[in-house]
Coordinates of C-alpha atoms and ligand atoms in Angstrom, one line a residue:
M32 CA 0.5 0.0 -0.3
S33 CA 1.1 3.6 -1.0
S34 CA 2.6 5.4 2.1
C35 CA 2.1 8.5 -0.2
G36 CA -1.0 10.4 -0.2
V37 CA -1.6 12.3 -3.2
T38 CA -2.2 15.8 -1.7
L39 CA -4.3 19.0 -2.4
N40 CA -2.1 20.5 -4.3
R41 CA -1.8 17.6 -7.2
H42 CA -5.1 17.0 -6.9
I43 CA -5.7 19.9 -8.2
I44 CA -3.9 19.7 -10.9
E45 CA -3.9 16.2 -12.1
E46 CA -7.9 17.9 -12.4
E47 CA -6.5 21.1 -14.4
Q48 CA -5.2 18.6 -17.2
R49 CA -8.2 16.5 -16.8
H50 CA -10.6 19.4 -17.4
P51 CA -8.8 22.9 -18.9
A52 CA -11.6 24.4 -19.0
V53 CA -10.4 24.8 -15.5
A54 CA -8.1 27.4 -15.8
G55 CA -4.3 27.6 -14.0
E56 CA -5.3 30.5 -11.8
L57 CA -8.3 28.4 -9.6
S58 CA -5.5 26.5 -8.8
E59 CA -3.6 29.0 -7.3
L60 CA -7.4 30.5 -5.7
L61 CA -8.2 26.7 -4.5
V62 CA -4.7 26.3 -2.9
Q63 CA -5.3 29.7 -1.2
L64 CA -7.9 28.3 0.1
G65 CA -6.4 25.6 2.0
F66 CA -3.5 27.4 3.5
A67 CA -6.6 29.6 5.4
A68 CA -7.8 26.4 6.5
K69 CA -4.6 25.5 7.8
I70 CA -4.0 29.3 9.3
L71 CA -6.9 28.5 10.7
A72 CA -7.7 24.5 11.8
R73 CA -4.6 25.6 14.2
E74 CA -5.8 28.8 15.4
I75 CA -9.6 27.4 16.6
G76 CA -7.8 24.5 18.1
R77 CA -5.7 26.6 20.0
A78 CA -8.5 29.1 20.8
A79 CA -9.4 28.4 24.4
L80 CA -5.6 28.9 24.7
V81 CA -5.0 32.5 23.1
G82 CA -7.8 34.4 24.6
K83 CA -9.6 33.8 20.7
L84 CA -13.3 32.4 22.5
G85 CA -16.5 34.8 22.9
L86 CA -17.8 37.4 21.4
V87 CA -16.4 41.4 20.5
G88 CA -19.2 42.9 21.4
E89 CA -19.6 44.0 17.7
K90 CA -22.3 42.5 15.4
N91 CA -21.6 42.1 11.8
A92 CA -23.1 43.1 9.0
T93 CA -26.0 40.5 8.5
G94 CA -26.7 41.3 12.3
D95 CA -25.4 38.6 14.2
S96 CA -23.1 39.4 17.0
Q97 CA -19.4 38.5 16.0
K98 CA -17.4 36.6 17.8
K99 CA -13.7 37.0 17.5
L100 CA -13.2 33.4 16.0
D101 CA -15.2 35.9 12.9
V102 CA -13.7 38.0 13.1
F103 CA -10.2 36.5 12.4
A104 CA -11.2 33.6 10.2
N105 CA -12.2 36.8 7.9
D106 CA -9.4 38.3 8.0
T107 CA -7.6 35.4 6.9
V108 CA -9.9 34.2 3.8
V109 CA -9.6 37.7 3.1
E110 CA -5.6 37.8 3.3
A111 CA -5.5 34.9 1.6
F112 CA -7.1 35.4 -1.8
A113 CA -6.4 38.4 -1.9
Q114 CA -2.3 38.1 -1.9
T115 CA -3.4 36.3 -5.5
G116 CA -4.0 39.1 -7.4
L117 CA -6.8 37.5 -8.7
V118 CA -10.0 38.4 -7.0
A119 CA -11.7 41.9 -8.1
G120 CA -13.5 41.4 -4.9
I121 CA -14.6 39.9 -2.3
V122 CA -18.1 39.0 -0.5
S123 CA -18.5 38.5 3.0
E124 CA -20.9 37.4 5.8
E125 CA -19.3 39.5 8.6
L126 CA -18.5 43.0 5.7
D127 CA -21.1 45.5 5.1
E128 CA -19.5 45.7 1.7
V129 CA -18.3 43.8 -0.7
K130 CA -14.4 43.9 -0.5
E131 CA -13.0 45.8 -3.7
I132 CA -9.5 43.7 -4.0
S133 CA -8.1 44.4 -6.9
C134 CA -9.3 47.0 -10.9
E135 CA -6.1 44.9 -12.8
G136 CA -7.7 42.2 -16.0
K137 CA -6.2 39.2 -14.1
A138 CA -8.4 39.9 -11.0
R139 CA -11.4 37.7 -13.0
Y140 CA -12.3 36.2 -10.0
I141 CA -15.0 36.8 -7.2
L142 CA -15.0 35.2 -4.5
C143 CA -18.6 35.1 -1.5
T144 CA -17.8 33.3 1.8
D145 CA -18.6 32.7 5.5
P146 CA -15.2 32.3 6.4
L147 CA -17.1 31.2 10.0
D148 CA -19.8 28.6 9.9
G149 CA -21.4 27.3 12.6
S150 CA -19.9 30.4 14.9
S151 CA -22.7 29.0 17.8
N152 CA -20.1 26.1 18.6
T153 CA -16.5 27.9 18.9
D154 CA -17.0 28.1 22.5
I155 CA -17.8 25.0 24.0
N156 CA -15.3 23.2 20.4
G157 CA -18.5 22.2 18.6
A158 CA -18.3 21.8 14.3
L159 CA -17.3 24.8 12.6
G160 CA -16.8 25.2 8.9
T161 CA -15.5 27.4 6.1
I162 CA -17.8 27.7 2.9
F163 CA -16.4 30.1 -0.7
G164 CA -17.9 29.8 -3.6
L165 CA -15.9 31.9 -6.4
Y166 CA -17.6 33.3 -9.7
R167 CA -15.6 33.8 -13.0
R168 CA -16.3 37.6 -13.6
S169 CA -18.1 38.2 -16.7
R170 CA -16.2 41.8 -17.6
T171 CA -12.8 43.1 -15.9
C172 CA -12.4 46.6 -17.2
A173 CA -15.3 48.2 -14.7
C174 CA -14.2 47.7 -11.1
D175 CA -18.0 47.1 -10.3
V176 CA -17.7 44.3 -8.5
R177 CA -20.9 44.1 -6.4
G178 CA -22.8 44.9 -10.1
E179 CA -21.9 42.8 -11.8
I180 CA -22.8 39.6 -8.9
L181 CA -26.5 41.7 -8.6
G182 CA -29.6 39.9 -10.8
R183 CA -27.4 37.1 -12.2
T184 CA -28.1 33.7 -10.9
A185 CA -25.8 31.9 -8.4
E186 CA -23.7 29.7 -10.6
Q187 CA -20.4 29.2 -9.9
V188 CA -16.6 27.9 -11.5
A189 CA -15.7 27.0 -7.9
A190 CA -16.9 25.8 -4.6
G191 CA -16.9 23.8 -1.2
Y192 CA -16.3 24.1 2.0
V193 CA -14.0 23.6 5.3
M194 CA -14.9 21.5 8.2
Y195 CA -12.9 22.1 11.4
G196 CA -14.3 18.8 13.3
T197 CA -12.7 15.6 14.4
S198 CA -10.6 16.5 12.5
T199 CA -9.8 18.9 9.4
V200 CA -11.5 18.6 6.1
L201 CA -11.4 20.2 2.6
V202 CA -14.5 19.3 0.6
Y203 CA -14.8 21.0 -3.8
T204 CA -16.0 21.0 -6.8
C205 CA -14.8 22.7 -10.5
G206 CA -18.3 21.2 -11.2
H207 CA -17.2 17.9 -11.8
G208 CA -17.5 15.8 -9.3
V209 CA -16.3 16.2 -5.5
S210 CA -13.5 15.1 -3.4
G211 CA -13.0 15.3 0.3
F212 CA -9.3 15.6 2.2
T213 CA -8.4 15.1 5.1
L214 CA -5.9 17.5 6.6
D215 CA -2.7 15.8 8.2
R216 CA -1.5 17.4 11.1
E217 CA 1.9 16.4 11.4
L218 CA 2.8 16.4 7.8
G219 CA 1.0 20.4 7.0
E220 CA -1.0 18.8 3.9
F221 CA -4.5 18.1 2.7
L222 CA -4.2 14.4 1.9
L223 CA -7.2 13.2 -0.8
S224 CA -9.5 11.3 2.0
H225 CA -12.9 11.2 0.3
E226 CA -12.6 10.8 -3.3
D227 CA -15.2 11.0 -6.0
I228 CA -18.1 11.0 -3.0
R229 CA -22.2 10.9 -4.4
C230 CA -24.5 11.8 -2.6
P231 CA -26.6 8.6 -1.5
K232 CA -30.2 8.8 -3.2
R233 CA -31.9 8.9 -0.2
G234 CA -31.1 8.5 3.7
H235 CA -31.6 8.4 7.3
T236 CA -31.5 11.7 8.9
Y237 CA -32.7 15.0 8.7
S238 CA -31.7 17.8 10.1
A239 CA -33.3 21.9 11.3
N240 CA -34.1 22.9 14.6
V241 CA -37.5 21.7 14.9
A242 CA -38.0 23.6 17.7
R243 CA -39.2 26.8 15.5
A244 CA -41.8 24.2 13.9
G245 CA -44.4 25.8 14.9
E246 CA -43.7 28.3 13.2
W247 CA -43.3 26.8 10.3
D248 CA -45.9 26.1 6.3
P249 CA -47.6 22.2 7.6
G250 CA -46.7 21.2 4.1
I251 CA -43.0 21.1 7.0
R252 CA -44.7 19.6 9.7
K253 CA -46.2 17.0 8.0
F254 CA -42.4 15.9 6.2
I255 CA -41.1 15.1 9.6
E256 CA -44.7 13.7 10.3
Y257 CA -44.2 10.9 7.4
V258 CA -39.9 10.9 8.0
T259 CA -40.4 10.4 12.1
Q260 CA -43.4 7.6 11.4
S261 CA -42.2 4.3 12.2
D262 CA -42.5 1.9 8.9
R263 CA -39.2 -0.2 9.0
A264 CA -39.9 -1.7 5.1
S265 CA -39.5 1.8 3.8
G266 CA -36.8 2.6 6.6
R267 CA -38.6 5.4 8.7
P268 CA -38.2 6.6 11.2
Y269 CA -35.0 9.5 9.8
S270 CA -32.9 10.3 12.9
L271 CA -32.9 14.2 14.1
R272 CA -28.7 15.5 14.0
Y273 CA -28.6 19.1 14.0
T274 CA -25.2 20.3 14.9
G275 CA -25.8 24.1 14.6
A276 CA -23.3 24.2 12.0
L277 CA -24.9 23.6 8.0
V278 CA -21.3 22.8 7.0
A279 CA -21.3 20.0 9.4
D280 CA -24.6 18.8 9.1
V281 CA -24.3 19.2 5.2
H282 CA -20.7 16.8 4.9
R283 CA -23.0 14.4 7.3
S284 CA -25.9 14.2 4.7
L285 CA -23.1 14.4 1.3
V286 CA -21.4 11.8 2.7
E287 CA -24.3 9.4 3.7
G288 CA -27.4 10.2 2.8
G289 CA -30.5 12.7 4.3
I290 CA -31.7 16.4 3.9
Y291 CA -31.6 19.4 6.2
F292 CA -32.9 23.0 5.6
Y293 CA -33.7 26.0 7.1
P294 CA -37.5 27.1 6.7
P295 CA -38.9 30.2 6.7
D296 CA -39.9 31.6 10.4
L297 CA -41.0 34.7 12.5
G298 CA -38.4 36.0 13.0
H299 CA -36.7 35.4 9.7
P300 CA -39.3 35.3 6.6
E301 CA -37.3 35.0 3.7
G302 CA -35.3 32.4 5.6
K303 CA -32.3 32.4 7.4
L304 CA -29.4 32.0 5.4
R305 CA -27.6 33.6 3.2
L306 CA -27.6 32.9 -1.1
L307 CA -24.3 34.2 -2.1
Y308 CA -21.5 32.6 0.7
E309 CA -23.9 29.7 2.4
C310 CA -26.5 28.5 0.2
A311 CA -25.0 28.4 -3.3
P312 CA -21.8 26.7 -3.1
L313 CA -23.6 23.9 -0.7
A314 CA -25.9 23.8 -3.7
S315 CA -23.5 23.6 -6.3
L316 CA -21.3 20.8 -4.4
V317 CA -23.8 18.7 -3.9
E318 CA -25.8 18.8 -7.1
A319 CA -22.6 18.2 -8.4
A320 CA -21.6 15.4 -6.6
G321 CA -25.8 14.1 -6.9
G322 CA -28.0 15.3 -4.5
R323 CA -30.0 18.8 -4.7
A324 CA -30.4 21.5 -3.3
S325 CA -33.5 24.3 -3.5
T326 CA -35.8 27.3 -1.4
G327 CA -38.7 24.1 -1.7
R328 CA -39.8 26.2 -4.3
Q329 CA -36.9 26.4 -7.0
R330 CA -33.3 25.8 -7.3
I331 CA -31.4 27.8 -5.2
L332 CA -28.5 28.4 -8.3
E333 CA -31.8 29.1 -10.3
V334 CA -32.5 32.3 -7.3
P335 CA -31.9 35.4 -8.8
V336 CA -29.4 37.8 -6.6
K337 CA -31.1 40.7 -5.3
S338 CA -28.4 42.1 -2.7
I339 CA -25.2 40.5 -1.5
H340 CA -26.2 39.1 2.3
Q341 CA -29.9 38.0 1.0
R342 CA -31.6 35.4 2.5
V343 CA -32.9 32.7 1.7
P344 CA -35.0 29.4 2.9
L345 CA -33.0 26.1 2.4
V346 CA -33.6 22.3 1.6
I347 CA -30.6 20.5 0.4
G348 CA -28.9 16.5 0.9
S349 CA -30.2 13.5 -1.4
A350 CA -32.2 14.0 -4.6
D351 CA -34.6 12.2 -3.7
D352 CA -35.2 13.1 0.3
V353 CA -35.8 16.5 -1.4
A354 CA -38.2 15.7 -3.6
L355 CA -40.2 14.1 -1.0
Y356 CA -40.0 17.7 1.5
Q357 CA -40.2 19.9 -2.0
S358 CA -43.7 17.7 -3.1
F359 CA -45.2 17.9 0.8
L360 CA -44.9 21.8 0.5
A361 CA -46.1 21.7 -3.5
A362 CA -49.2 19.5 -1.4
S363 CA -49.5 22.1 1.5
N364 CA -50.0 24.7 -0.7
R365 CA -53.1 23.8 -3.4
Ligands
AHG170 P1 -23.3 31.2 11.1 O1 -22.3 30.8 12.2 O2 -22.4 31.8 9.4 O3 -23.8 32.8 10.7 O4 -23.9 30.4 9.9 C1 -25.4 30.0 11.5 C2 -26.0 29.2 10.2 C3 -25.9 27.5 10.0 O5 -24.8 27.2 10.4 C4 -27.0 27.0 10.7 O6 -27.2 25.6 10.2 C5 -28.0 27.8 11.8 O7 -27.1 28.8 11.3 C6 -27.9 28.1 12.8 O8 -28.9 28.8 13.4 P2 -30.0 28.1 14.3 O9 -29.9 28.6 16.0 O10 -31.7 29.1 14.5 O11 -30.2 26.8 14.2
MN171 MN1 -22.9 30.4 8.5
MN172 MN1 -20.2 32.7 9.3

């Protein structure tokens, strides 16, 4: 058995050879993402020892309380991508406005990121994540990154996440399959650990903050009633799994099958999760693995972008489970 393994960098180079449309620049960007992920994995791991837990006492762009690690993660991701010179601007959960980086011709990409997903988990040693979506700019002459993002759909050239859990895992797609890498801390390298991930057509778990079920569309409550009924022949009941970190719950659904949903509720009439840097990157990834992602009524990747911090309802995971959820929702609105 080989003791060498395939590094993230090697994998990206080989991907590019297989898919020449994935330009050389993309590898540079993904390598920088890997670099930022290593810094974050290190800092998250020792946050309790170096005074990085807790709040900074400010609210972020979308009104959430900011954790020290939110700020650190944002600064790290922004700096890592800015170093490449390939990014014109960055949309981040932690920044009110688009951060303009470069107007030069080679800055052909826009990064949308949730630098630290699941930040309610920072102080309890729970799972965290970083989500990213890379957009190719339609034009590179004018420097109006915000204007380029609005009005289009959230189709990306590459997308993925890093999950900081019992190990640090980086999962990405350039549209052709999905690959996962685990950080070997001693080597300081991401090594291929999940080759060609396929999302099972159906799962046996559901992830949602069911404390809010009373505020949801009755069709969603009927869906939960259905999947939690005992019927061994049809693989029910499903188990409930909810970590408070979208990345961790979607990772479970991607690898083992299952469904995650965050519908509109009284506090979040449009849904809670953000289209550009939470829902759309995960939708690209899950779809590339054979799963589905929708608002419940419309494919996430077909939702027109109206604002950079736009929220949408999300249901994502195994294709059959998402289809079932949609059919319950449609039936209740008939
Ligand atoms: P973030 O930490 O980036 O603000 O994201 C939190 C998101 C998502 O990761 C998670 O699934 C959901 O919000 C949890 O929300 P509730 O606490 O309302 O369940
Ligand atoms: Mn998030
Ligand atoms: Mn976040």
